[in-house]
XYZ file of C-alpha atoms in Angstrom:
284
model
C 0.067 -0.124 -0.045
C 2.587 2.638 0.611
C 4.557 1.669 -2.269
C 1.298 2.420 -4.529
C 0.847 5.425 -2.853
C 4.548 6.947 -3.092
C 4.100 5.279 -6.822
C 0.804 7.501 -7.113
C 2.190 10.625 -5.877
C 5.307 10.690 -8.234
C 2.919 9.882 -11.085
C 1.377 13.074 -10.033
C 4.287 15.069 -9.676
C 5.772 13.959 -13.330
C 2.230 14.623 -14.487
C 2.053 18.097 -13.009
C 5.458 18.656 -13.894
C 5.221 17.435 -17.702
C 1.969 19.715 -17.916
C 4.420 23.091 -16.641
C 6.810 22.297 -18.843
C 5.063 21.799 -22.326
C 2.425 25.117 -21.103
C 6.408 26.982 -21.305
C 7.607 25.622 -24.244
C 4.679 27.084 -26.244
C 4.779 29.820 -24.142
C 8.164 30.903 -25.393
C 7.408 29.058 -29.353
C 4.456 31.520 -29.197
C 6.847 34.290 -27.717
C 9.266 33.877 -30.698
C 6.026 33.608 -33.659
C 4.475 36.904 -32.063
C 7.754 38.551 -32.212
C 8.470 37.467 -36.127
C 4.892 38.332 -37.125
C 5.179 41.786 -34.868
C 8.728 42.648 -36.952
C 7.038 41.894 -40.048
C 3.488 43.880 -39.511
C 6.075 46.920 -38.013
C 8.990 46.614 -40.885
C 6.080 46.279 -44.362
C 3.314 49.391 -42.365
C 6.863 51.659 -41.846
C 7.489 50.454 -45.961
C 4.209 51.202 -46.834
C 4.167 54.740 -44.938
C 7.837 55.553 -46.848
C 5.956 54.940 -50.331
C 3.019 56.782 -49.450
C 4.533 59.927 -47.507
C 7.701 59.887 -49.243
C 10.276 59.804 -46.259
C 13.464 59.413 -45.792
C 14.779 55.983 -46.078
C 16.935 56.041 -42.986
C 14.380 57.634 -40.894
C 12.444 54.789 -41.815
C 14.698 52.304 -40.314
C 15.815 53.938 -37.165
C 12.524 54.085 -36.415
C 11.015 50.712 -37.397
C 13.931 48.895 -35.489
C 13.102 51.330 -32.197
C 9.668 49.943 -32.616
C 10.771 46.573 -33.221
C 12.992 47.027 -29.703
C 10.651 48.288 -27.776
C 7.936 45.668 -29.014
C 10.403 42.941 -27.890
C 11.077 43.837 -24.138
C 6.946 44.125 -24.142
C 6.933 40.143 -25.536
C 9.365 38.949 -23.226
C 7.310 41.421 -20.112
C 4.103 39.394 -21.128
C 6.406 36.200 -21.879
C 7.590 36.739 -17.732
C 3.931 37.155 -16.593
C 2.257 34.251 -18.490
C 5.613 32.214 -16.508
C 4.645 33.272 -13.186
C 0.683 32.604 -13.848
C 1.903 28.552 -15.123
C 3.157 28.896 -11.457
C 0.398 30.190 -9.908
C 2.266 33.149 -8.620
C 0.597 35.714 -7.452
C 1.185 38.244 -10.127
C 0.157 41.949 -8.801
C 2.520 41.259 -5.175
C 5.360 40.525 -7.501
C 5.135 43.729 -10.091
C 4.219 45.649 -6.436
C 7.238 44.643 -4.940
C 9.446 45.065 -8.056
C 8.498 48.269 -8.116
C 9.607 48.963 -4.583
C 12.708 47.489 -5.558
C 12.822 49.133 -9.060
C 12.375 52.804 -7.011
C 15.128 51.944 -4.682
C 17.757 50.609 -8.209
C 16.607 53.681 -9.622
C 18.539 55.924 -7.190
C 21.733 53.881 -8.666
C 20.533 53.282 -11.655
C 20.346 57.468 -13.076
C 22.783 56.607 -15.828
C 20.062 54.509 -17.344
C 17.474 57.177 -17.251
C 19.807 59.492 -18.786
C 20.172 57.066 -21.983
C 16.499 56.792 -22.057
C 16.002 60.548 -21.951
C 18.628 60.830 -24.739
C 17.649 58.541 -26.688
C 14.247 59.770 -26.967
C 15.588 63.346 -27.783
C 17.637 61.912 -30.500
C 14.951 60.686 -32.564
C 12.248 63.390 -31.576
C 14.833 65.989 -32.782
C 16.257 63.868 -35.839
C 19.766 64.650 -35.010
C 21.259 60.977 -36.465
C 18.836 58.591 -38.759
C 20.268 54.673 -39.551
C 22.415 55.012 -42.342
C 23.940 58.287 -41.167
C 28.045 58.930 -41.129
C 28.621 60.978 -37.766
C 31.098 61.725 -35.862
C 29.970 61.533 -31.613
C 31.821 60.562 -28.281
C 35.683 60.112 -30.117
C 34.455 57.605 -32.651
C 33.618 58.006 -36.786
C 31.512 55.820 -38.261
C 27.472 54.713 -39.261
C 24.730 54.370 -37.130
C 23.419 51.213 -37.560
C 21.002 51.138 -34.917
C 19.457 53.801 -32.374
C 17.229 52.442 -28.593
C 16.429 53.586 -25.773
C 19.802 53.049 -24.055
C 22.808 52.733 -26.854
C 23.782 53.877 -30.368
C 25.513 51.401 -32.836
C 28.100 52.537 -34.893
C 29.634 50.500 -37.198
C 33.316 52.240 -38.020
C 34.455 52.100 -40.728
C 37.403 49.218 -40.801
C 34.178 46.875 -39.434
C 34.020 47.614 -35.885
C 30.627 47.792 -34.389
C 30.511 50.775 -31.037
C 28.151 50.266 -28.591
C 27.803 53.888 -27.359
C 25.423 54.683 -24.091
C 23.757 57.360 -25.186
C 24.270 59.268 -22.135
C 27.736 59.563 -23.352
C 26.698 61.490 -26.867
C 26.696 65.556 -25.996
C 28.097 66.502 -29.210
C 27.170 64.780 -33.047
C 28.870 65.528 -36.222
C 26.724 64.320 -38.883
C 28.061 64.095 -42.303
C 24.995 63.079 -43.969
C 22.830 65.983 -43.601
C 23.775 67.390 -47.532
C 26.803 67.481 -50.214
C 29.726 67.003 -48.910
C 32.957 68.616 -50.289
C 35.481 66.689 -52.146
C 39.225 68.687 -51.621
C 42.900 67.926 -53.441
C 45.810 69.086 -52.957
C 48.419 68.105 -55.891
C 52.365 69.811 -56.014
C 54.152 70.862 -59.443
C 57.319 71.137 -59.409
C 58.307 74.958 -59.057
C 60.118 74.856 -62.982
C 56.854 74.461 -64.456
C 54.222 77.031 -65.296
C 51.574 77.479 -62.697
C 48.788 78.728 -65.771
C 49.682 75.791 -68.099
C 49.005 73.329 -64.395
C 45.728 74.757 -63.961
C 45.039 74.676 -67.521
C 45.825 71.020 -67.764
C 44.492 69.656 -64.278
C 40.934 71.930 -65.099
C 41.009 70.181 -68.290
C 41.214 66.919 -66.208
C 38.645 67.962 -63.210
C 36.409 68.840 -66.275
C 36.615 65.175 -67.725
C 36.066 63.232 -64.419
C 32.743 65.574 -63.548
C 30.863 64.805 -67.107
C 31.699 61.303 -66.606
C 30.726 60.972 -62.758
C 27.261 62.554 -62.211
C 27.442 61.598 -57.997
C 30.169 65.483 -58.657
C 26.925 67.661 -58.115
C 29.304 70.565 -58.100
C 32.551 71.684 -59.722
C 35.638 70.624 -59.324
C 37.463 73.791 -59.985
C 40.909 74.450 -59.984
C 41.143 77.568 -57.187
C 44.854 78.812 -57.042
C 47.915 78.043 -55.572
C 47.010 76.883 -52.054
C 50.803 76.947 -50.598
C 54.545 77.078 -51.445
C 56.369 74.022 -49.970
C 59.911 72.733 -50.067
C 59.936 71.380 -53.322
C 56.392 71.764 -54.779
C 53.625 74.116 -55.522
C 50.765 73.029 -54.557
C 47.622 73.405 -56.116
C 43.821 73.450 -55.098
C 41.065 71.286 -56.321
C 37.661 71.746 -54.358
C 34.739 69.963 -55.702
C 30.682 68.597 -54.601
C 29.874 65.307 -54.344
C 26.723 63.631 -52.925
C 26.608 62.138 -49.376
C 29.245 59.409 -49.139
C 30.825 59.777 -52.238
C 33.458 62.308 -51.649
C 36.160 60.218 -51.033
C 35.405 57.773 -54.213
C 35.093 61.076 -56.093
C 38.577 61.972 -54.882
C 40.180 58.977 -55.850
C 38.958 59.660 -59.913
C 39.982 63.083 -59.619
C 43.328 62.089 -58.353
C 43.877 59.795 -61.139
C 43.072 61.735 -63.632
C 45.142 65.072 -62.805
C 47.784 62.518 -61.934
C 47.314 60.725 -66.021
C 46.702 64.728 -67.402
C 50.257 65.706 -65.757
C 52.162 63.270 -66.854
C 51.435 63.287 -70.800
C 51.639 67.670 -70.509
C 55.084 66.615 -69.038
C 54.329 68.651 -65.794
C 56.445 67.136 -63.439
C 55.232 65.880 -59.976
C 57.928 66.393 -57.186
C 58.685 63.793 -55.152
C 61.516 63.852 -52.060
C 64.527 63.212 -53.641
C 68.255 62.339 -51.982
C 71.534 63.455 -52.908
C 74.388 62.165 -51.873
C 78.322 64.058 -52.141
C 81.105 62.191 -52.297
C 83.879 65.029 -51.777
C 87.927 63.767 -52.379
C 90.053 66.005 -52.039
C 93.349 65.430 -53.237
C 96.345 65.737 -50.873
C 99.770 66.603 -51.869
C 103.236 65.764 -50.319
C 106.229 67.365 -51.291
C 109.457 65.613 -50.185
């Protein structure tokens, strides 16, 4: 009889544990399904909004990714609540207790509050958007995501930086308009400056006619400086955003080829070795 009772109790415990495990698994599966569906609905909704209102793609990415994160946090809270309900824990009292604990912890989490407030103002004031090239907190890179707590920036060497929003004090945004392409080219002191200027301008005009990314210039503005062994001529143009480096390379290539074709020397450092031999006469 005691063995039968023990077996019955064990069976009941195993059945209850199996039921709880199944409920938890179903809740987790429901969380992932709801998250995937909600993410798809948010992204699709903002895509339609972009088409109708002609909004900036970076702005759409910024807001949609932020809403996806917020939606995920809400789902996690719902999942935790469901799991607590499965274990028949008093949810209301736990939430009230968490509020008291949170109030105590809040005094030591002022940095988190500052992160959230700064993140909200970054979004409201449209200081940065996803895919913008910015300089912030001593780092340069392209914005990949703006959250309520951190901003993710990927530098040009491929490193992804997570910057707490409270450290964002000054933002330099290079993606709000056309950018400047600036090139300095040195010629020899023996060459004719006017001829070199004409040759370089012709080369710049050819580049501008090939690449529509150049929106203004490039123009040879004149002598920038006099170096130790060269006269430096400056070229300035304006390009579409994020195209300034590519256009600078094309302009430099065209200018070098044009100078070589016209026999204009591009100075480079020389080293001169002097071997001095002195003849010594010996009087006998």
